[in-house]
Tab-separated table of C-alpha atoms in Angstrom:
chain	number	residue	atom	x	y	z
A	1	MET	CA	-0.131	-0.031	0.028
A	2	ILE	CA	2.875	2.654	0.944
A	3	LYS	CA	5.042	1.691	-2.383
A	4	PRO	CA	1.721	3.150	-5.573
A	5	ILE	CA	1.436	5.956	-2.700
A	6	VAL	CA	5.610	6.579	-2.739
A	7	ILE	CA	5.009	6.095	-6.496
A	8	LEU	CA	2.085	8.767	-7.081
A	9	LEU	CA	4.068	11.322	-4.863
A	10	LEU	CA	7.579	10.690	-7.192
A	11	VAL	CA	5.954	11.007	-10.060
A	12	ALA	CA	3.982	14.712	-9.091
A	13	ALA	CA	7.019	15.959	-7.903
A	14	VAL	CA	8.707	15.398	-11.387
A	15	ILE	CA	5.887	16.769	-13.216
A	16	LEU	CA	5.563	19.574	-10.626
A	17	GLY	CA	9.494	20.507	-11.399
A	18	GLY	CA	9.493	19.965	-14.854
A	19	VAL	CA	6.039	22.408	-15.191
A	20	LEU	CA	8.109	25.511	-13.040
A	21	GLY	CA	11.196	24.479	-14.584
A	22	TRP	CA	9.232	25.475	-18.207
A	23	HIS	CA	7.844	28.289	-16.458
A	24	LEU	CA	11.503	29.799	-15.638
A	25	PHE	CA	12.376	28.882	-18.657
A	26	ILE	CA	9.972	31.116	-20.177
A	27	GLY	CA	10.244	33.928	-17.972
A	28	ARG	CA	14.151	33.687	-18.855
A	29	MET	CA	13.490	33.868	-22.203
A	30	MET	CA	11.077	36.294	-22.384
A	31	GLY	CA	13.170	38.733	-20.211
A	32	LYS	CA	16.689	38.192	-22.681
A	33	PHE	CA	13.965	39.006	-25.621
A	34	ILE	CA	12.212	41.669	-23.757
A	35	ALA	CA	15.727	43.465	-22.937
A	36	ALA	CA	16.441	42.430	-26.180
A	37	ASN	CA	14.608	44.844	-28.113
A	38	ALA	CA	14.278	47.394	-25.097
A	39	SER	CA	18.090	48.096	-26.568
A	40	ALA	CA	17.148	47.549	-30.241
A	41	PRO	CA	17.362	50.891	-31.701
A	42	GLN	CA	13.911	52.582	-32.933
A	43	THR	CA	14.371	52.994	-37.328
A	44	VAL	CA	12.607	56.962	-37.647
A	45	SER	CA	12.249	59.860	-40.028
A	46	THR	CA	13.469	62.868	-38.746
A	47	TYR	CA	12.954	66.619	-39.616
A	48	VAL	CA	15.492	70.037	-38.931
A	49	VAL	CA	13.095	72.350	-37.258
A	50	LYS	CA	13.900	76.275	-39.515
A	51	PRO	CA	12.034	79.094	-39.888
A	52	LEU	CA	10.006	79.270	-43.280
A	53	ALA	CA	7.968	82.252	-44.002
A	54	TRP	CA	4.619	82.279	-42.957
A	55	GLN	CA	1.754	83.439	-44.702
A	56	SER	CA	-1.730	83.716	-42.862
A	57	GLU	CA	-4.704	82.490	-45.168
A	58	THR	CA	-8.605	81.297	-45.228
A	59	VAL	CA	-9.150	78.461	-47.037
A	60	ALA	CA	-12.999	77.681	-48.238
A	61	VAL	CA	-14.740	75.837	-50.480
A	62	GLY	CA	-16.230	77.708	-53.952
A	63	ASP	CA	-18.444	77.155	-57.113
A	64	VAL	CA	-16.765	77.580	-60.246
A	65	ARG	CA	-20.052	80.058	-62.169
A	66	ALA	CA	-19.620	81.844	-65.887
A	67	ARG	CA	-19.260	85.760	-65.610
A	68	GLN	CA	-22.620	85.645	-68.219
A	69	GLY	CA	-24.453	82.369	-68.210
A	70	ALA	CA	-27.578	81.462	-69.805
A	71	ASP	CA	-29.960	78.808	-71.633
A	72	LEU	CA	-31.529	80.472	-74.910
A	73	ALA	CA	-34.522	79.256	-76.107
A	74	ALA	CA	-37.484	80.354	-78.720
A	75	GLN	CA	-39.943	83.291	-77.275
A	76	ILE	CA	-42.326	81.563	-79.725
A	77	ALA	CA	-43.384	78.226	-80.901
A	78	GLY	CA	-42.820	76.868	-84.235
A	79	VAL	CA	-40.763	75.040	-86.707
A	80	VAL	CA	-36.749	75.106	-86.532
A	81	ASP	CA	-36.311	76.365	-90.468
A	82	GLN	CA	-32.492	76.934	-89.865
A	83	ILE	CA	-29.464	75.849	-87.821
A	84	ARG	CA	-26.514	78.701	-87.634
A	85	PHE	CA	-24.683	77.297	-84.763
A	86	ARG	CA	-22.004	74.349	-83.690
A	87	SER	CA	-22.282	72.068	-80.499
A	88	GLY	CA	-19.675	73.471	-78.618
A	89	GLY	CA	-18.229	75.965	-80.130
A	90	THR	CA	-18.707	80.291	-79.790
A	91	ALA	CA	-20.794	83.065	-80.635
A	92	HIS	CA	-20.628	87.133	-80.207
A	93	ALA	CA	-23.421	89.434	-79.012
A	94	GLY	CA	-25.663	89.540	-81.192
A	95	GLU	CA	-25.147	86.297	-84.029
A	96	THR	CA	-28.163	84.833	-84.434
A	97	LEU	CA	-27.760	81.316	-83.650
A	98	LEU	CA	-31.680	79.037	-84.603
A	99	ARG	CA	-34.193	80.434	-86.754
A	100	LEU	CA	-38.110	79.089	-87.105
A	101	ARG	CA	-40.240	78.820	-89.848
A	102	LEU	CA	-41.509	82.070	-91.083
A	103	ASN	CA	-44.850	81.347	-92.853
A	104	ASP	CA	-46.447	84.115	-94.103
A	105	ASP	CA	-45.139	86.962	-91.941
A	106	PRO	CA	-42.699	88.767	-94.678
A	107	ALA	CA	-45.762	88.807	-96.483
A	108	LYS	CA	-47.900	89.800	-93.483
A	109	LEU	CA	-45.303	92.824	-93.097
A	110	ALA	CA	-44.933	93.933	-96.733
A	111	GLN	CA	-48.576	94.341	-96.764
A	112	LEU	CA	-48.731	96.696	-93.367
A	113	ILE	CA	-45.555	98.665	-94.981
A	114	ALA	CA	-47.814	99.085	-97.806
A	115	GLN	CA	-50.912	100.382	-96.020
A	116	ALA	CA	-47.821	102.791	-93.142
A	117	ARG	CA	-46.945	104.369	-96.469
A	118	LEU	CA	-50.821	104.933	-97.699
A	119	ALA	CA	-51.665	106.164	-94.707
A	120	ALA	CA	-48.336	108.678	-95.078
A	121	VAL	CA	-49.062	110.149	-97.791
A	122	THR	CA	-53.093	110.401	-97.314
A	123	TYR	CA	-52.285	112.309	-94.112
A	124	ARG	CA	-49.818	114.384	-96.076
A	125	ARG	CA	-51.789	115.098	-99.551
A	126	ASP	CA	-54.324	116.313	-96.289
A	127	LYS	CA	-51.785	118.650	-94.760
A	128	GLN	CA	-51.805	120.757	-97.499
A	129	GLN	CA	-55.400	120.523	-98.505
A	130	PHE	CA	-55.653	121.470	-94.367
A	131	ALA	CA	-53.308	124.677	-94.975
A	132	VAL	CA	-55.804	125.795	-97.677
A	133	GLN	CA	-59.293	125.303	-95.659
A	134	ALA	CA	-59.944	122.672	-98.354
A	135	VAL	CA	-61.027	119.774	-95.496
A	136	SER	CA	-61.631	119.987	-91.555
A	137	LYS	CA	-58.920	119.565	-89.113
A	138	ALA	CA	-61.163	116.113	-87.963
A	139	VAL	CA	-60.469	114.630	-91.491
A	140	LEU	CA	-56.665	116.021	-90.642
A	141	ASP	CA	-56.846	114.477	-87.394
A	142	ALA	CA	-58.462	111.319	-88.476
A	143	ASP	CA	-54.687	110.523	-90.946
A	144	LEU	CA	-52.622	111.265	-88.497
A	145	ALA	CA	-54.448	108.214	-86.711
A	146	ASN	CA	-54.365	106.374	-89.610
A	147	LEU	CA	-51.242	106.644	-90.452
A	148	GLN	CA	-50.055	106.333	-86.484
A	149	SER	CA	-51.897	103.294	-86.110
A	150	ALA	CA	-50.443	101.221	-89.457
A	151	ARG	CA	-46.831	102.603	-88.075
A	152	ALA	CA	-47.476	100.745	-84.738
A	153	GLN	CA	-49.061	97.216	-86.819
A	154	VAL	CA	-45.462	97.206	-88.430
A	155	ALA	CA	-43.437	97.353	-85.994
A	156	ALA	CA	-46.317	94.652	-83.975
A	157	GLN	CA	-44.919	92.383	-87.297
A	158	ARG	CA	-41.778	92.869	-87.129
A	159	ALA	CA	-41.444	92.135	-83.063
A	160	LEU	CA	-43.655	89.123	-84.446
A	161	ILE	CA	-41.107	88.590	-86.461
A	162	ALA	CA	-37.488	88.565	-84.607
A	163	GLU	CA	-38.985	86.572	-82.247
A	164	LYS	CA	-38.666	84.053	-84.075
A	165	TYR	CA	-34.786	84.203	-84.113
A	166	VAL	CA	-32.582	82.999	-81.455
A	167	ARG	CA	-29.948	85.385	-81.045
A	168	ALA	CA	-26.848	85.379	-78.322
A	169	PRO	CA	-27.510	87.620	-75.873
A	170	PHE	CA	-23.519	87.976	-75.565
A	171	SER	CA	-20.170	86.419	-77.055
A	172	GLY	CA	-19.461	83.087	-75.221
A	173	ARG	CA	-18.914	79.834	-75.201
A	174	LEU	CA	-21.910	77.408	-76.953
A	175	GLY	CA	-23.138	73.981	-74.745
A	176	ILE	CA	-24.866	70.997	-76.608
A	177	ARG	CA	-27.821	71.851	-79.353
A	178	GLN	CA	-30.616	70.011	-77.861
A	179	VAL	CA	-33.091	70.741	-80.791
A	180	ASP	CA	-32.890	69.977	-84.401
A	181	LEU	CA	-33.676	71.241	-88.583
A	182	GLY	CA	-37.415	70.864	-88.338
A	183	GLN	CA	-38.558	69.634	-85.256
A	184	TYR	CA	-41.174	71.449	-83.412
A	185	LEU	CA	-40.174	73.965	-80.960
A	186	ALA	CA	-43.284	74.665	-77.599
A	187	ALA	CA	-41.890	78.180	-76.378
A	188	GLY	CA	-39.107	78.510	-73.856
A	189	THR	CA	-37.549	74.697	-74.970
A	190	THR	CA	-33.415	75.252	-74.295
A	191	VAL	CA	-31.781	75.875	-77.990
A	192	VAL	CA	-28.600	75.886	-76.382
A	193	THR	CA	-26.327	76.577	-72.834
A	194	LEU	CA	-24.061	80.229	-73.807
A	195	GLN	CA	-21.355	80.447	-71.224
A	196	ALA	CA	-19.462	83.409	-70.785
A	197	LEU	CA	-15.825	81.946	-69.463
A	198	ASN	CA	-13.278	84.343	-70.067
A	199	PRO	CA	-13.311	86.072	-67.050
A	200	ILE	CA	-14.923	83.139	-65.241
A	201	LEU	CA	-15.918	83.578	-60.988
A	202	VAL	CA	-15.746	81.550	-58.074
A	203	ASP	CA	-18.590	82.565	-55.332
A	204	PHE	CA	-17.682	80.462	-51.995
A	205	TYR	CA	-18.240	81.951	-48.667
A	206	VAL	CA	-16.347	82.667	-45.114
A	207	PRO	CA	-17.743	82.732	-41.633
A	208	GLN	CA	-18.389	86.337	-40.173
A	209	GLN	CA	-15.470	86.191	-37.688
A	210	GLN	CA	-12.900	86.475	-41.157
A	211	LEU	CA	-15.150	89.146	-42.572
A	212	ALA	CA	-12.391	91.820	-41.547
A	213	MET	CA	-9.858	89.684	-43.418
A	214	ILE	CA	-12.022	89.663	-46.781
A	215	ARG	CA	-12.008	92.971	-49.489
A	216	LYS	CA	-12.307	93.939	-52.825
A	217	GLY	CA	-9.421	93.423	-54.927
A	218	GLN	CA	-7.507	91.179	-52.565
A	219	LEU	CA	-5.657	88.414	-54.746
A	220	ALA	CA	-7.530	84.797	-53.859
A	221	TYR	CA	-6.268	81.527	-55.337
A	222	ALA	CA	-7.976	78.179	-56.410
A	223	THR	CA	-7.562	74.974	-57.479
A	224	VAL	CA	-9.384	72.125	-58.958
A	225	ASP	CA	-8.964	68.450	-58.613
A	226	THR	CA	-9.086	68.378	-62.916
A	227	TYR	CA	-5.907	69.694	-63.202
A	228	PRO	CA	-3.308	68.639	-59.852
A	229	GLY	CA	-0.611	70.960	-59.050
A	230	VAL	CA	-2.527	73.837	-60.875
A	231	ARG	CA	-3.634	77.016	-58.834
A	232	PHE	CA	-5.267	80.048	-60.658
A	233	THR	CA	-4.875	83.594	-59.501
A	234	GLY	CA	-7.705	86.335	-58.700
A	235	LYS	CA	-8.971	89.058	-57.023
A	236	ILE	CA	-12.165	89.649	-54.564
A	237	VAL	CA	-14.949	91.335	-56.603
A	238	ALA	CA	-17.505	91.819	-54.424
A	239	ILE	CA	-18.496	90.479	-50.620
A	240	ASN	CA	-22.139	90.034	-50.045
A	241	SER	CA	-24.360	92.635	-48.790
A	242	LYS	CA	-25.724	90.313	-45.851
A	243	VAL	CA	-24.570	87.435	-43.562
A	244	ASP	CA	-26.713	84.080	-43.328
A	245	SER	CA	-28.639	84.454	-40.275
A	246	ALA	CA	-28.815	80.152	-40.253
A	247	SER	CA	-25.130	79.532	-41.108
A	248	ARG	CA	-23.716	82.646	-39.918
A	249	ASN	CA	-21.250	83.366	-43.316
A	250	VAL	CA	-20.936	85.398	-46.084
A	251	GLN	CA	-21.140	84.892	-49.848
A	252	VAL	CA	-17.933	86.295	-50.850
A	253	ARG	CA	-17.012	86.327	-55.971
A	254	ALA	CA	-13.838	86.457	-56.767
A	255	GLN	CA	-12.529	86.418	-60.607
A	256	PHE	CA	-10.241	84.736	-62.543
A	257	ALA	CA	-8.429	85.131	-65.865
A	258	ASN	CA	-9.802	82.239	-68.303
A	259	PRO	CA	-8.004	82.625	-70.874
A	260	THR	CA	-7.443	79.324	-71.721
A	261	GLU	CA	-11.588	78.235	-70.924
A	262	ARG	CA	-10.060	75.798	-68.253
A	263	LEU	CA	-12.913	76.326	-65.944
A	264	VAL	CA	-16.069	75.685	-66.625
A	265	PRO	CA	-19.068	76.504	-64.279
A	266	GLY	CA	-20.054	73.877	-62.448
A	267	MET	CA	-16.347	72.881	-60.609
A	268	PHE	CA	-15.825	72.544	-57.535
A	269	ALA	CA	-13.233	74.372	-56.477
A	270	ASN	CA	-10.320	75.328	-53.192
A	271	VAL	CA	-9.777	78.664	-52.806
A	272	THR	CA	-7.665	80.528	-50.168
A	273	ILE	CA	-7.146	83.903	-49.317
A	274	ASP	CA	-4.217	85.249	-48.042
A	275	TYR	CA	-3.985	88.235	-45.074
A	276	GLY	CA	-1.857	90.230	-43.702
A	277	ALA	CA	2.287	89.865	-43.410
A	278	SER	CA	4.433	87.207	-44.573
A	279	ARG	CA	6.602	86.221	-40.562
A	280	GLN	CA	9.108	83.870	-40.649
A	281	ILE	CA	8.569	81.129	-38.115
A	282	LEU	CA	9.296	78.023	-36.407
A	283	THR	CA	7.336	75.349	-38.302
A	284	VAL	CA	6.980	71.436	-38.646
A	285	PRO	CA	5.200	68.636	-40.274
A	286	SER	CA	1.945	67.923	-38.721
A	287	THR	CA	3.165	63.876	-39.022
A	288	ALA	CA	5.692	64.932	-36.452
A	289	ILE	CA	3.298	65.920	-33.917
A	290	THR	CA	1.503	64.014	-31.736
A	291	TYR	CA	-1.735	64.906	-29.644
A	292	ASN	CA	-2.483	64.005	-26.148
A	293	PRO	CA	-5.405	65.502	-24.553
A	294	TYR	CA	-3.112	66.568	-21.050
A	295	GLY	CA	-0.248	68.970	-24.439
A	296	ASP	CA	1.121	68.262	-27.842
A	297	THR	CA	4.687	67.069	-28.222
A	298	VAL	CA	7.849	66.091	-30.426
A	299	PHE	CA	11.005	63.931	-29.931
A	300	VAL	CA	14.212	65.368	-29.643
A	301	VAL	CA	17.126	63.637	-32.008
A	302	GLN	CA	20.200	63.924	-29.252
A	303	ARG	CA	23.404	61.802	-29.172
A	304	ALA	CA	23.754	59.403	-25.846
A	305	GLY	CA	27.231	58.165	-25.851
A	306	VAL	CA	28.044	55.233	-29.015
A	307	ASP	CA	26.484	52.350	-30.287
A	308	ALA	CA	27.246	49.255	-30.107
A	309	HIS	CA	29.538	49.278	-33.992
A	310	GLY	CA	30.929	52.963	-32.181
A	311	LYS	CA	29.334	55.772	-34.277
A	312	PRO	CA	27.662	58.195	-31.997
A	313	GLY	CA	24.304	57.295	-30.404
A	314	LEU	CA	21.244	58.559	-30.350
A	315	ILE	CA	17.740	58.147	-28.436
A	316	ALA	CA	15.046	60.417	-28.483
A	317	ARG	CA	13.418	63.125	-25.901
A	318	GLN	CA	9.408	63.838	-25.606
A	319	ARG	CA	9.200	67.863	-25.303
A	320	PHE	CA	5.700	69.244	-24.846
A	321	VAL	CA	6.015	72.329	-28.291
A	322	LYS	CA	3.173	75.265	-28.802
A	323	LEU	CA	1.351	74.991	-31.787
A	324	GLY	CA	0.270	77.676	-33.688
A	325	SER	CA	-2.438	77.686	-37.497
A	326	ARG	CA	-1.469	74.901	-39.570
A	327	ARG	CA	-1.130	75.223	-43.318
A	328	GLY	CA	-1.697	72.372	-45.399
A	329	ASP	CA	1.003	69.371	-43.791
A	330	GLN	CA	2.573	72.336	-42.017
A	331	VAL	CA	2.147	73.370	-38.369
A	332	ALA	CA	3.284	76.411	-36.671
A	333	VAL	CA	5.282	75.967	-33.751
A	334	LEU	CA	5.318	78.774	-31.269
A	335	SER	CA	7.128	77.778	-28.636
A	336	GLY	CA	8.770	74.576	-27.132
A	337	LEU	CA	11.385	73.533	-30.530
A	338	ALA	CA	14.307	76.288	-31.714
A	339	ALA	CA	15.279	76.784	-34.823
A	340	GLY	CA	17.823	73.716	-35.765
A	341	ASP	CA	16.483	70.866	-33.726
A	342	VAL	CA	15.950	67.781	-35.174
A	343	ILE	CA	13.222	66.161	-34.349
A	344	VAL	CA	11.195	62.610	-35.367
A	345	SER	CA	9.112	63.324	-37.967
A	346	ALA	CA	7.841	59.206	-38.985
A	347	GLY	CA	7.357	56.364	-36.620
A	348	GLN	CA	6.897	58.424	-33.469
A	349	LEU	CA	4.452	56.369	-31.612
A	350	LYS	CA	6.461	52.749	-30.737
A	351	LEU	CA	9.157	55.795	-28.792
A	352	HIS	CA	9.345	56.461	-26.020
A	353	ASN	CA	12.054	59.046	-22.950
A	354	GLY	CA	15.427	57.081	-23.809
A	355	SER	CA	14.030	54.600	-27.162
A	356	PRO	CA	17.291	54.507	-28.561
A	357	LEU	CA	16.999	55.955	-32.520
A	358	ALA	CA	18.444	55.167	-36.036
A	359	ILE	CA	17.573	57.595	-38.944
A	360	ASN	CA	16.131	56.274	-42.019
A	361	ASN	CA	15.304	59.107	-43.968
A	362	SER	CA	14.987	57.802	-47.611
A	363	VAL	CA	11.272	58.287	-47.093
A	364	LEU	CA	10.562	61.324	-46.095
A	365	PRO	CA	6.341	62.289	-44.842
A	366	SER	CA	4.610	65.396	-47.116
A	367	ASP	CA	5.420	68.273	-45.782
A	368	SER	CA	4.208	71.652	-48.708
A	369	ALA	CA	2.439	74.235	-47.636
A	370	HIS	CA	-0.405	73.707	-50.732
A	371	PRO	CA	-0.226	70.100	-51.241
A	372	THR	CA	-2.517	68.762	-53.372
A	373	PRO	CA	-3.728	64.754	-53.295
A	374	PRO	CA	-3.492	62.743	-56.151
A	375	ASN	CA	-6.261	62.392	-58.559
A	376	GLU	CA	-7.668	58.874	-59.107
């Protein structure tokens, strides 16, 4: 009875010893792994803090619109008799673009002109007769009324004929033709759109807090995703006389030269307006900033002894900074850094105070004041 108990105790002791030994081995290996990783340098990208010319600016979203634009339509109903333009072509002010069938309107006009001429002859003859008292004043008054009525009918007929022509009210670029030859048009049917594209306008809104920074004649810059990297320069030409009571924004209009007609109505545009004098200020890439509830920080690269290869060692030191406004990928630093400081611009999420560093600047984060995302 005693022998099986002894054997059982020996087996339990062996198992317990094995488990304890395994845990001790795992703990030692984990300690070595953590120590090795703690001392391994972390690869980061760096940026040298330097002062740059900083221009305060206001950024807004705008809509491109024509200086003049209209959907041209026939004033009266009729059948299309002539089309004198091509889709996408240009038109000059007063140019005839389309004519409806005139039918007998020219003949009616000729008849009314003849009647007006006869009325004029009758009036002149009776006026001479009235001078020698051969006709009464009533006859002369009736002749004058007939003459004026005949001339009014001629004018009305000419106006009726004119309504059968669609003319360009201003010079500009034509859109796509919406009608065909021989088609019956109801009154008000759009024939083609006409847009004056040079110069062109961009309407946008700014908050009422920034209204004091905006003035007529101020430079404005616009970009559209259709042309990445292209910046159009214009001027503010109008500021609305009231602030929208719902949004507390005010409408602003800028005018841009558009000789190549690359900007077209309906485009979405990003508008930038510079204000105030340019000044030198320290800036860092926005990727270098670690935002925390207790304050914004950066990691500054400092020398610390030598590494395993005998080269000067580098470590990271966390430093609090006070930030200013943001411009594209750049952030203004008001305090906490000095010109010439080297900071970590990428890879700082794995760092802590005293972390050894290995610098690799083969790939750097963007540091542009006016970044343009790829147009995919």
